C-alpha positions as CSV (number, residue, x, y, z in Angstrom):
1,M,94.2,83.5,108.6
2,S,90.8,82.5,107.3
3,I,90.0,82.7,103.7
4,I,87.2,85.3,104.2
5,W,89.6,87.5,106.1
6,F,92.2,87.1,103.3
7,I,89.5,88.2,100.8
8,V,88.5,91.2,102.8
9,V,92.1,92.3,103.3
10,G,92.7,91.8,99.6
11,L,89.7,93.9,98.7
12,V,90.7,96.7,101.1
13,A,94.3,96.7,99.9
14,G,93.2,96.7,96.2
15,L,90.8,99.6,96.8
16,L,93.5,101.6,98.6
17,A,96.1,100.9,95.9
18,R,93.7,102.0,93.2
19,A,92.9,105.2,95.2
20,L,96.6,106.0,95.7
21,M,97.7,105.2,92.2
22,P,97.3,108.1,89.7
23,G,95.5,107.4,86.5
24,R,92.5,105.4,85.6
25,Q,92.3,101.6,86.3
26,S,89.2,100.2,84.8
27,M,88.4,97.0,86.8
28,G,85.6,95.7,88.8
29,L,85.4,94.6,92.5
30,V,86.5,91.1,91.8
31,A,89.6,92.3,89.8
32,T,90.3,94.8,92.6
33,M,90.1,92.0,95.2
34,L,92.4,89.8,93.1
35,L,94.8,92.7,92.8
36,G,94.9,93.0,96.5
37,I,95.4,89.3,97.0
38,V,98.3,89.2,94.5
39,G,99.6,92.4,96.1
40,S,99.6,90.7,99.5
41,F,101.9,88.0,98.2
42,V,104.1,90.5,96.4
43,G,104.2,92.6,99.6
44,G,105.2,89.4,101.5
45,F,108.0,88.8,99.0
46,I,109.2,92.4,99.4
47,G,109.1,92.1,103.2
48,A,111.0,88.9,103.1
49,L,113.8,90.6,101.1
50,F,114.4,92.9,104.0
51,S,113.9,90.4,106.8
52,P,116.9,88.2,107.8
53,N,114.7,85.4,109.3
54,R,112.3,84.7,106.4
55,R,112.9,82.7,103.3
56,V,112.4,84.8,100.2
57,F,110.7,82.3,97.9
58,D,108.0,81.1,100.4
59,L,104.6,82.5,99.6
60,N,103.7,84.6,102.6
61,P,100.7,86.9,102.8
62,S,101.5,90.2,104.4
63,G,99.7,92.9,106.4
64,I,97.6,95.7,105.0
65,I,100.5,98.1,104.5
66,M,102.7,95.8,102.6
67,S,99.6,94.5,100.7
68,V,98.9,98.0,99.5
69,V,102.6,98.5,98.5
70,G,102.5,95.2,96.7
71,S,99.3,96.1,94.9
72,I,100.8,99.4,93.8
73,V,103.8,97.5,92.4
74,V,101.5,95.1,90.6
75,L,99.5,98.1,89.1
76,L,102.8,99.7,88.0
77,L,103.9,96.5,86.3
78,V,100.6,95.9,84.6
79,G,100.5,99.6,83.4
80,W,104.0,99.4,82.2
81,A,103.4,96.1,80.3
82,G,100.2,97.3,78.7
83,R,101.5,100.7,77.7
84,G,102.5,99.7,74.2
85,R,99.3,97.8,73.5
86,R,96.9,100.6,73.3
87,I,94.9,101.0,70.1
88,H,94.4,104.6,68.9
89,A,91.3,105.1,66.9
């Protein structure tokens, strides 16, 4: 997979994950693209858990569906970790 294709899939996966995730995620296009790329690796990890032939700890990029699922998981984890750090004015 070429790096440009990987970036495009990451951007699309990040945009889809942000559209499917309820709430407000304030991030730009670069952060959305990085979300999709990280989500692709998380999706590859999740896919490897259910595949008998793949090694779990290899970094494997995944397809668009698992990339979106991985991106949603990353958004949930980031939202959960940042929940107690809000400052109320």
